[in-house]
CSV table of C-alpha atoms in Angstrom, one decimal:
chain,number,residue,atom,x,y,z
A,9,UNK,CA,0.0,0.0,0.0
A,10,UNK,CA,1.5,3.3,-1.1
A,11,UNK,CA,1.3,5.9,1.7
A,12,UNK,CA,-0.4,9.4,-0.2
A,13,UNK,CA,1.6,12.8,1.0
A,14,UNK,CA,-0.9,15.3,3.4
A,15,UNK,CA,-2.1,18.1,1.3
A,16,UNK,CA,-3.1,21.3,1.7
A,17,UNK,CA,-5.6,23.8,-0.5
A,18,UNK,CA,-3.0,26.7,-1.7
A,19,UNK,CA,-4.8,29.8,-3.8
A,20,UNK,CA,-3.0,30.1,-6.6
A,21,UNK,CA,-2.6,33.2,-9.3
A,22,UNK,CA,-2.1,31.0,-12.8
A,23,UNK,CA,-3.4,34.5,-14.6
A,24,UNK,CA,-4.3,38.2,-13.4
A,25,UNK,CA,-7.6,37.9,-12.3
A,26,UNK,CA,-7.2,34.4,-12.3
A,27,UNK,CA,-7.4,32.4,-8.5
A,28,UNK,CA,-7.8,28.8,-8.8
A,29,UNK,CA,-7.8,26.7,-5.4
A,30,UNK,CA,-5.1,23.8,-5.8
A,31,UNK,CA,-4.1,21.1,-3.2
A,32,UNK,CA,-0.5,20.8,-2.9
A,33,UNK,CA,1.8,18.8,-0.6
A,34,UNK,CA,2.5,20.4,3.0
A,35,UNK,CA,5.9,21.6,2.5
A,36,UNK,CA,8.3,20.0,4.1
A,37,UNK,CA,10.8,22.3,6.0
A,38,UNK,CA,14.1,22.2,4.8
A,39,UNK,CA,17.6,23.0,7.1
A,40,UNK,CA,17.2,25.8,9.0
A,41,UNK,CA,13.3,26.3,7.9
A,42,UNK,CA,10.2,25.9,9.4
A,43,UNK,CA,6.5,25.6,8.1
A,44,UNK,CA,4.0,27.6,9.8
A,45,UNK,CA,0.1,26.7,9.9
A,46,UNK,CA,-1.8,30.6,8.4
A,47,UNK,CA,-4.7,31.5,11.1
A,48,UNK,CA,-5.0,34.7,9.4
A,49,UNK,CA,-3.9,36.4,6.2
A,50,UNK,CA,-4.7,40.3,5.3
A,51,UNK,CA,-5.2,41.1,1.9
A,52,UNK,CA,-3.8,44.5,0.8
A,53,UNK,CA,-2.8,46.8,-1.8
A,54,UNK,CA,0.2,45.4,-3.2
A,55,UNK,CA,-2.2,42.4,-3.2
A,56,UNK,CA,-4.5,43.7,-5.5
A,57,UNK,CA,-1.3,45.1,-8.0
A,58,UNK,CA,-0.3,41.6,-8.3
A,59,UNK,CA,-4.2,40.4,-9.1
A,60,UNK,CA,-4.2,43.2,-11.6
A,61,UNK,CA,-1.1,42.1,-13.1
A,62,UNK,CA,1.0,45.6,-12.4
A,63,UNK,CA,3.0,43.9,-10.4
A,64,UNK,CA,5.2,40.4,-9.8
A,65,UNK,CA,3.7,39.2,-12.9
A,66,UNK,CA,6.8,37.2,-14.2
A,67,UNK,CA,6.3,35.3,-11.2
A,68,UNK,CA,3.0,33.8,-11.9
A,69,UNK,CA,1.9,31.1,-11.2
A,70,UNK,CA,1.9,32.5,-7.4
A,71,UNK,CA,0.4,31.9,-3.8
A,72,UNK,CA,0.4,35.2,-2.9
A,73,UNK,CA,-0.3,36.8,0.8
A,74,UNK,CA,2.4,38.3,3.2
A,75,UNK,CA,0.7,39.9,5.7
A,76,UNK,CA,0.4,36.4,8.2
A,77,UNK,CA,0.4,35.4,11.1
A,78,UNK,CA,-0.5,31.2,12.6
A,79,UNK,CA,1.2,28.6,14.7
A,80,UNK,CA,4.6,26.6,13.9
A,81,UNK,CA,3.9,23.4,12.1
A,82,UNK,CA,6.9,21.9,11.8
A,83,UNK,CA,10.9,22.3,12.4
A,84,UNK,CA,13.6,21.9,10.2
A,85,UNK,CA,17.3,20.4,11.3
A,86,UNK,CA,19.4,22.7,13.4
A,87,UNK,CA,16.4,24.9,14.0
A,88,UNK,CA,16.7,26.5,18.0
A,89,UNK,CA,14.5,28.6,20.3
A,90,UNK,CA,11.2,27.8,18.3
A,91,UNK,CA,8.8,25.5,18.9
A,92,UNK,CA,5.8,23.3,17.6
A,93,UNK,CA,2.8,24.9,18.3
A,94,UNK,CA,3.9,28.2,18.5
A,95,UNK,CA,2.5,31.4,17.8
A,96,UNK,CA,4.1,33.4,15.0
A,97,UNK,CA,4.6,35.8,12.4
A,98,UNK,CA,7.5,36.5,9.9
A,99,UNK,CA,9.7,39.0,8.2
A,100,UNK,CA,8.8,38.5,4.6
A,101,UNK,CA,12.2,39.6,3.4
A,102,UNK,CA,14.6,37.5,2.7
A,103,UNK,CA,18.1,38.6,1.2
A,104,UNK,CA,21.1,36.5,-0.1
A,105,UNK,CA,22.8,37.6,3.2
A,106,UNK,CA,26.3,38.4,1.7
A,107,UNK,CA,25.8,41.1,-0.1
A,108,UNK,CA,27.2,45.1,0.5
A,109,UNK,CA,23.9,45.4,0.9
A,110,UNK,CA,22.6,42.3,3.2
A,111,UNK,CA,25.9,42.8,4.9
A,112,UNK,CA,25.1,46.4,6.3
A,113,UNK,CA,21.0,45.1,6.7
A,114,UNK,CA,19.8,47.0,3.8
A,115,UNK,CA,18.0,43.9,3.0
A,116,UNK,CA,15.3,45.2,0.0
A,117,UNK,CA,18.0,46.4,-2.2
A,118,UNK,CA,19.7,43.2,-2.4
A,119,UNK,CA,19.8,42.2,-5.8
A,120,UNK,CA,18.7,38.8,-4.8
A,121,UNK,CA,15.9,39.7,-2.5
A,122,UNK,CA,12.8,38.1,-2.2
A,123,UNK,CA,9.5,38.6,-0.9
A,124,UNK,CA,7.2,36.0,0.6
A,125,UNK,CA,4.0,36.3,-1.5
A,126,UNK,CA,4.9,38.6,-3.9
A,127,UNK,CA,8.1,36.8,-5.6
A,128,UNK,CA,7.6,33.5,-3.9
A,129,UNK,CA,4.4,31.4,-2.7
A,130,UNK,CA,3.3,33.0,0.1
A,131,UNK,CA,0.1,32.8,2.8
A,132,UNK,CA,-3.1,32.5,1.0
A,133,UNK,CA,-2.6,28.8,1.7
A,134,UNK,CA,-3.0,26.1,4.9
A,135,UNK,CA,0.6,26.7,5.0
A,136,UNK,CA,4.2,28.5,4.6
A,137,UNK,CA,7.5,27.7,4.5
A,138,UNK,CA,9.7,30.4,5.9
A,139,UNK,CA,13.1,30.2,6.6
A,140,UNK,CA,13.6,30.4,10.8
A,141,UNK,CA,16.0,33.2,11.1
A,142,UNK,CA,12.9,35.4,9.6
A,143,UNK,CA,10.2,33.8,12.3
A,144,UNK,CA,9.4,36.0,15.3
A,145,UNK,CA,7.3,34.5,18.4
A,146,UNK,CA,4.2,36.1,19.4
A,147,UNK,CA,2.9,37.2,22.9
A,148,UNK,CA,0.6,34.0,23.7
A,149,UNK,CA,-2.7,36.4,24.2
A,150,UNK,CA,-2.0,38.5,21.0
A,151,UNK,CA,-4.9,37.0,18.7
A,152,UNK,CA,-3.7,36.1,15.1
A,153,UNK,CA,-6.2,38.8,13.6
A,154,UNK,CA,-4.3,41.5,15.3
A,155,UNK,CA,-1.1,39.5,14.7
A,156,UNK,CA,-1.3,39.9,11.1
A,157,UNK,CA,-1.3,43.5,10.9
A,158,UNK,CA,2.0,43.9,11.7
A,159,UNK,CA,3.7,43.3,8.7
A,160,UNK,CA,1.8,46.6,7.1
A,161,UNK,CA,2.4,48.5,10.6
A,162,UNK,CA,6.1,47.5,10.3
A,163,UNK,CA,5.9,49.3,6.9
A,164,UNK,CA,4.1,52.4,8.1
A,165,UNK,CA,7.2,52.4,11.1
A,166,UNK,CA,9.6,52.1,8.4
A,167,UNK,CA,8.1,54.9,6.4
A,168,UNK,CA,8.6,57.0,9.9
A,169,UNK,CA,11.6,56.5,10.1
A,170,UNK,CA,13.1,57.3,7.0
A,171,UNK,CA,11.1,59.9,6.3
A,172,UNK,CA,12.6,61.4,10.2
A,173,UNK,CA,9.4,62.1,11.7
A,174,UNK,CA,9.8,64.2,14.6
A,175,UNK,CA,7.9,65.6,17.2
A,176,UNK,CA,5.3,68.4,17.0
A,177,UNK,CA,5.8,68.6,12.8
A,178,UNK,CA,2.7,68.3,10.4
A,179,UNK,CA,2.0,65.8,8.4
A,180,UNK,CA,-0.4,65.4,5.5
A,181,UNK,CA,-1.3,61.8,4.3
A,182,UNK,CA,-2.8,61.4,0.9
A,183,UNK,CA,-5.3,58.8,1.4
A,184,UNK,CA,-7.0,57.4,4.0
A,185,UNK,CA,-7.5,53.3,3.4
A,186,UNK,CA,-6.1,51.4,5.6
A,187,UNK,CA,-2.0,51.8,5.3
A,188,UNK,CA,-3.4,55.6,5.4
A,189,UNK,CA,-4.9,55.1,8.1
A,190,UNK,CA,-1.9,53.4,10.1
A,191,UNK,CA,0.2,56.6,8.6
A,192,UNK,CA,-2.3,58.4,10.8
A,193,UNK,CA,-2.2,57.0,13.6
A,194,UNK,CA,1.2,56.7,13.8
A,195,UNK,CA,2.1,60.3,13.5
A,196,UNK,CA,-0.2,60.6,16.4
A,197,UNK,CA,1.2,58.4,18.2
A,198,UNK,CA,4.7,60.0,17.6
A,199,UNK,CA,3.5,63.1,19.1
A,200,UNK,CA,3.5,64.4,15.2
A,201,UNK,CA,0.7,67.6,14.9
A,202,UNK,CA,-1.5,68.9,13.3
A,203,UNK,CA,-2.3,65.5,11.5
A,204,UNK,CA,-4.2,66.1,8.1
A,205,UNK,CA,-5.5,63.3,6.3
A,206,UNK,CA,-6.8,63.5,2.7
A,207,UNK,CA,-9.3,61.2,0.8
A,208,UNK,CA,-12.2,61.8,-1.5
A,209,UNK,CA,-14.1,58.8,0.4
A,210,UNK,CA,-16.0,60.7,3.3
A,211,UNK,CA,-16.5,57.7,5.0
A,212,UNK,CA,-12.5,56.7,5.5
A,213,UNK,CA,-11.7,60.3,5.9
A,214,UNK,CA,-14.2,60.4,9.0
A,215,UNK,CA,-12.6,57.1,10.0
A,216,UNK,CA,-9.1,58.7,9.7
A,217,UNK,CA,-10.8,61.4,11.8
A,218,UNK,CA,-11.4,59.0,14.7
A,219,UNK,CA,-8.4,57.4,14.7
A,220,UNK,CA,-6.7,60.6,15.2
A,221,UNK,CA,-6.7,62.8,12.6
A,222,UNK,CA,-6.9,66.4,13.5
A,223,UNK,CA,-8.4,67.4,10.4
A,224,UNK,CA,-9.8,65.6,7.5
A,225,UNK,CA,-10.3,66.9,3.9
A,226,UNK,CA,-12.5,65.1,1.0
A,227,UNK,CA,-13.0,67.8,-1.0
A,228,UNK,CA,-9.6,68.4,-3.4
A,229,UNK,CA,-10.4,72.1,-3.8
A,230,UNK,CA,-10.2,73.0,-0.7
A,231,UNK,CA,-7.1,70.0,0.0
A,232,UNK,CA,-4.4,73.2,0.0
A,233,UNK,CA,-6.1,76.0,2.0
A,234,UNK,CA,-7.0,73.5,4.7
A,235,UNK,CA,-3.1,72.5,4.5
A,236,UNK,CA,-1.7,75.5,4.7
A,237,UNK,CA,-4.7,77.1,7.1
A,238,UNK,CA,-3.4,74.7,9.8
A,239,UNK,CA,0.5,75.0,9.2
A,240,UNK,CA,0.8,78.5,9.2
A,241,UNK,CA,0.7,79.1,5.3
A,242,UNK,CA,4.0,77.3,4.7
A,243,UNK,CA,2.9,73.7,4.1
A,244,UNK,CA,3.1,70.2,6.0
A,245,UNK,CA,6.7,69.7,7.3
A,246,UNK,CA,6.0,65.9,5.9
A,247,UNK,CA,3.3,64.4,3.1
A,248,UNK,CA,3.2,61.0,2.8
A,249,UNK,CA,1.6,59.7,-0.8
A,250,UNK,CA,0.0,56.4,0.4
A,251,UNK,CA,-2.0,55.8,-2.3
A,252,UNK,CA,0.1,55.3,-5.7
A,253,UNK,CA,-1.3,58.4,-8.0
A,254,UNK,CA,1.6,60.1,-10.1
A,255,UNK,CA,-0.9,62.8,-9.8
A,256,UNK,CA,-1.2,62.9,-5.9
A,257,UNK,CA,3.0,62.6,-6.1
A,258,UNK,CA,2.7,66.0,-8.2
A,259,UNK,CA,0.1,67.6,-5.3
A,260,UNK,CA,2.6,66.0,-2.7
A,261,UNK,CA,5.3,69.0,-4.1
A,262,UNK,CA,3.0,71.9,-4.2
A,263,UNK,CA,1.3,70.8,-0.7
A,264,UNK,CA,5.0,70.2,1.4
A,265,UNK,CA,6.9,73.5,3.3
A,266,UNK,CA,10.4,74.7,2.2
A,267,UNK,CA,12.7,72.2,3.6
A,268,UNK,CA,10.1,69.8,4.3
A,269,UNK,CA,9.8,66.1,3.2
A,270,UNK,CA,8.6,63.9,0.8
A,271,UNK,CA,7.4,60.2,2.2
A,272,UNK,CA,7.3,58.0,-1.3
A,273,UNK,CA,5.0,55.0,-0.4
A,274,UNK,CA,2.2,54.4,-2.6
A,275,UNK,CA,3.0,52.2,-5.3
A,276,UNK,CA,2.4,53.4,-8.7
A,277,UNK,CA,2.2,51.2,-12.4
A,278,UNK,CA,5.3,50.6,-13.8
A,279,UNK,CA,5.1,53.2,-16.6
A,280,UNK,CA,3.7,56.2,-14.4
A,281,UNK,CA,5.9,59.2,-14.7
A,282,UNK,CA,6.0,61.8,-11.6
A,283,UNK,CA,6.9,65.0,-13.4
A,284,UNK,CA,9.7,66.8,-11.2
A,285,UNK,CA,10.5,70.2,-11.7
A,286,UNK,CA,14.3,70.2,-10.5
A,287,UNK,CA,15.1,73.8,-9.5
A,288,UNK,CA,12.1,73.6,-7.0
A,289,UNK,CA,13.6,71.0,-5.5
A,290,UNK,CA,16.8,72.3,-5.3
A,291,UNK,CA,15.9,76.4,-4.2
A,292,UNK,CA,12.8,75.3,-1.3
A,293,UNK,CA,15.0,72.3,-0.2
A,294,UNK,CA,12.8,69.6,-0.3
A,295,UNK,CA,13.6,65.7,0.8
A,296,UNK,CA,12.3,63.0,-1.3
A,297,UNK,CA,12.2,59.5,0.7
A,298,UNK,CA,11.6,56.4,-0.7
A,299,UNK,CA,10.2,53.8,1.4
A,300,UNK,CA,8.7,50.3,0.0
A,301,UNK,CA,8.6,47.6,3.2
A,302,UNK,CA,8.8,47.5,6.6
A,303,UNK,CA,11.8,44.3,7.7
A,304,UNK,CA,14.0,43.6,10.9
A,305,UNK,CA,13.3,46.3,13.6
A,306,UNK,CA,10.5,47.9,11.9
A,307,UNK,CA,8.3,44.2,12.2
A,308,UNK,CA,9.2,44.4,16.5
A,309,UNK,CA,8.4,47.9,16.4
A,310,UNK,CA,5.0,47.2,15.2
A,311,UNK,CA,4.4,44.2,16.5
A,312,UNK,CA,5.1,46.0,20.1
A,313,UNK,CA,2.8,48.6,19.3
A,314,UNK,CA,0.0,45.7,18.6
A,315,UNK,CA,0.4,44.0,21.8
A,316,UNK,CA,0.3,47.6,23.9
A,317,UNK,CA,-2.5,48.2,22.3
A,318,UNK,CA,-1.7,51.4,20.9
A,319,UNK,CA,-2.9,51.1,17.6
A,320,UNK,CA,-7.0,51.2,16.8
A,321,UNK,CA,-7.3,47.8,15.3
A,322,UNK,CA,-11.3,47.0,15.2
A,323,UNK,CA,-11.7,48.1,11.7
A,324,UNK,CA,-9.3,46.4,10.2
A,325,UNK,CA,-10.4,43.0,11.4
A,326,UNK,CA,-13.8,43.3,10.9
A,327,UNK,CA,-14.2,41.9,7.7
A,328,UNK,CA,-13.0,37.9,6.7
A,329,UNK,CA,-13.5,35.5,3.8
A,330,UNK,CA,-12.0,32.0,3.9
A,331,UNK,CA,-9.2,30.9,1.6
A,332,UNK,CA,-11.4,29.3,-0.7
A,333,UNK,CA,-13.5,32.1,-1.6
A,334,UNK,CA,-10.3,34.2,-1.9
A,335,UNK,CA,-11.2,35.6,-4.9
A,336,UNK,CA,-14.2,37.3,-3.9
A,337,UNK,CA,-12.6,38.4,-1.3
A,338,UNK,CA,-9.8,40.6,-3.8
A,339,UNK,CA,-12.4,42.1,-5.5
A,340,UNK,CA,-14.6,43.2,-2.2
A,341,UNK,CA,-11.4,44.8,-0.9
A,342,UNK,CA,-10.9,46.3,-4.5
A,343,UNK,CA,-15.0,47.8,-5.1
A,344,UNK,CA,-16.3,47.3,-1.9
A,345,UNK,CA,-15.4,50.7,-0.1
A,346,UNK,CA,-16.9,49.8,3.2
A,347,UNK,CA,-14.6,46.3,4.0
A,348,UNK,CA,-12.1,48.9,4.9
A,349,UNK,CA,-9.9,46.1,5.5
A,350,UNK,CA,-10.1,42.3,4.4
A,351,UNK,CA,-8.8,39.2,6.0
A,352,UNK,CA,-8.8,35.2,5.3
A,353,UNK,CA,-9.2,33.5,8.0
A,354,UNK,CA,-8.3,29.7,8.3
């Protein structure tokens, strides 16, 4: 009698638009590896590039999902200071780790790098294989729902931090979804002020408002007086683009003070082009940050925050599909604008 391998159901991206649910075998983990059972998997806008095919489309067919969190499964050899059964979550970045750039823990721009979920199979399925080093243990009452919103926190900390958010300085943050809202409530919770948050959706701008927003604007004609009403006339001393508009990147410059800053976080398509007039860069000043993942320090950083419970959570956990009606679940994050926030739970 031949002995048949466990399986698992993995949601697969053959195509853009395309999800079919496929049962695999339970990955086995190799040296220095473990496999961790997915509780919970949040589905967010790089997500959706990758269903739309702006994104990681060379590596399809894909399991995508990176913002995780579940209980280890299984060990691989010369794996220490885990254990079966344990609550966890990951850093999804993994570099070749001998790089310049691994070398000084600049991780994402490692030639090499990879992402779980976005350039290889990641947590819309019963399991993931992650290497250990990457695996971080979670308080034992932290539920999984909250659990998996630290991977997008850890990339609202990140953001922050190399945009050098200070203390008392306004920020303006172009959209208010749900990484817009985290950009909110962050700067609040840095002691950041006055807070601005912009979106033509009333409802997430009033959301954005109760999270901590000191002011809230839908209305893009009055976007810049409110801005500079609140900051004096000069501008916010930081805008952060969180949406991915070449447009909102051009508003970004005519919005920011003299020597303020420039926090570049909304993914745009490929081809978008974010006309720069150089000389106004150069005469007013300005700083132009990148900032595309949270990894390392940023994911305890936010994770921290969770289990403090300093961040408003309840509306991004509100809303779950399971795995197998993933697909419905894309497109209800994508057109439905009240799940604010959308989960698949196991």
């Amino acid at each position: 009698m031949v002995a048949t391998m466990p399986t698992m159901r993995a949601a697969v991206l053959v195509a853009p638009h395309r999800i079919e649910i496929e049962q695999r075998p339970i990955p086995a983990p190799g040296p220095g590896e473990v496999v961790i059972r997915v509780e919970r998997c949040g589905i967010c806008g790089t997500d959706l590039h990758i269903y739309n095919g702006h994104y990681s489309a060379d590596r399809l067919p894909l399991v995508p999902g990176h913002e995780f969190a579940g209980r280890i499964a299984s060990l691989g050899a010369g794996v220490a200071g885990l254990a079966e059964g344990q609550k966890v979550i990951a850093d999804i970045n993994i570099g070749c780790g001998h790089c310049f750039y691994c070398r000084r823990n600049e991780i994402l721009s490692c030639a090499a790098v990879e992402q779980l979920g976005i350039h290889r199979d990641g947590a819309f399925a019963d399991y993931v294989r992650v290497p250990a080093r990457l695996v971080i243990p979670l308080p034992d009452d932290m539920p999984f729902e909250i659990a998996a919103l630290t991977e997008p926190l850890s990339c609202v900390v990140r953001t922050a931090r190399r945009s050098r958010l200070q203390l008392a300085e306004s920020v303006l943050v172009l959209g208010a979804g749900p990484i817009g809202n985290l950009h909110v409530q962050l700067a609040r919770l840095m002691g950041a002020g006055p807070v601005i948050a912009a979106d033509l959706d009333r409802a997430r701008a009033a959301l954005a408002k109760e999270c901590g927003a000191d002011a809230v604007v839908s209305d893009p004609a009055a976007l810049a007086d409110t801005v500079r009403g609140l900051t004096g006339g000069r501008g916010a001393d930081v805008v952060i683009e969180s949406v991915g508009s070449a447009r909102l990147y051009g508003e970004a410059l005519s919005l920011v003070r003299p020597g303020g800053r420039i926090a570049a976080f909304g993914l745009t398509p490929a081809d978008a082009v974010w006309s720069v007039p150089p000389l106004d860069i150069v005469l007013r000043e300005i700083g132009v940050q990148g900032s595309v993942a949270g990894m390392g320090e940023d994911m305890h950083t936010a994770l921290h925050l969770l289990a403090l419970g300093r961040i408003r959570t309840a509306p991004f956990t509100r809303v779950t599909y399971p795995l197998t009606d993933l697909d419905a679940a894309i497109r209800a994050f994508a057109g439905d604008r009240t799940a604010f926030k959308v989960q698949i739970a196991a």
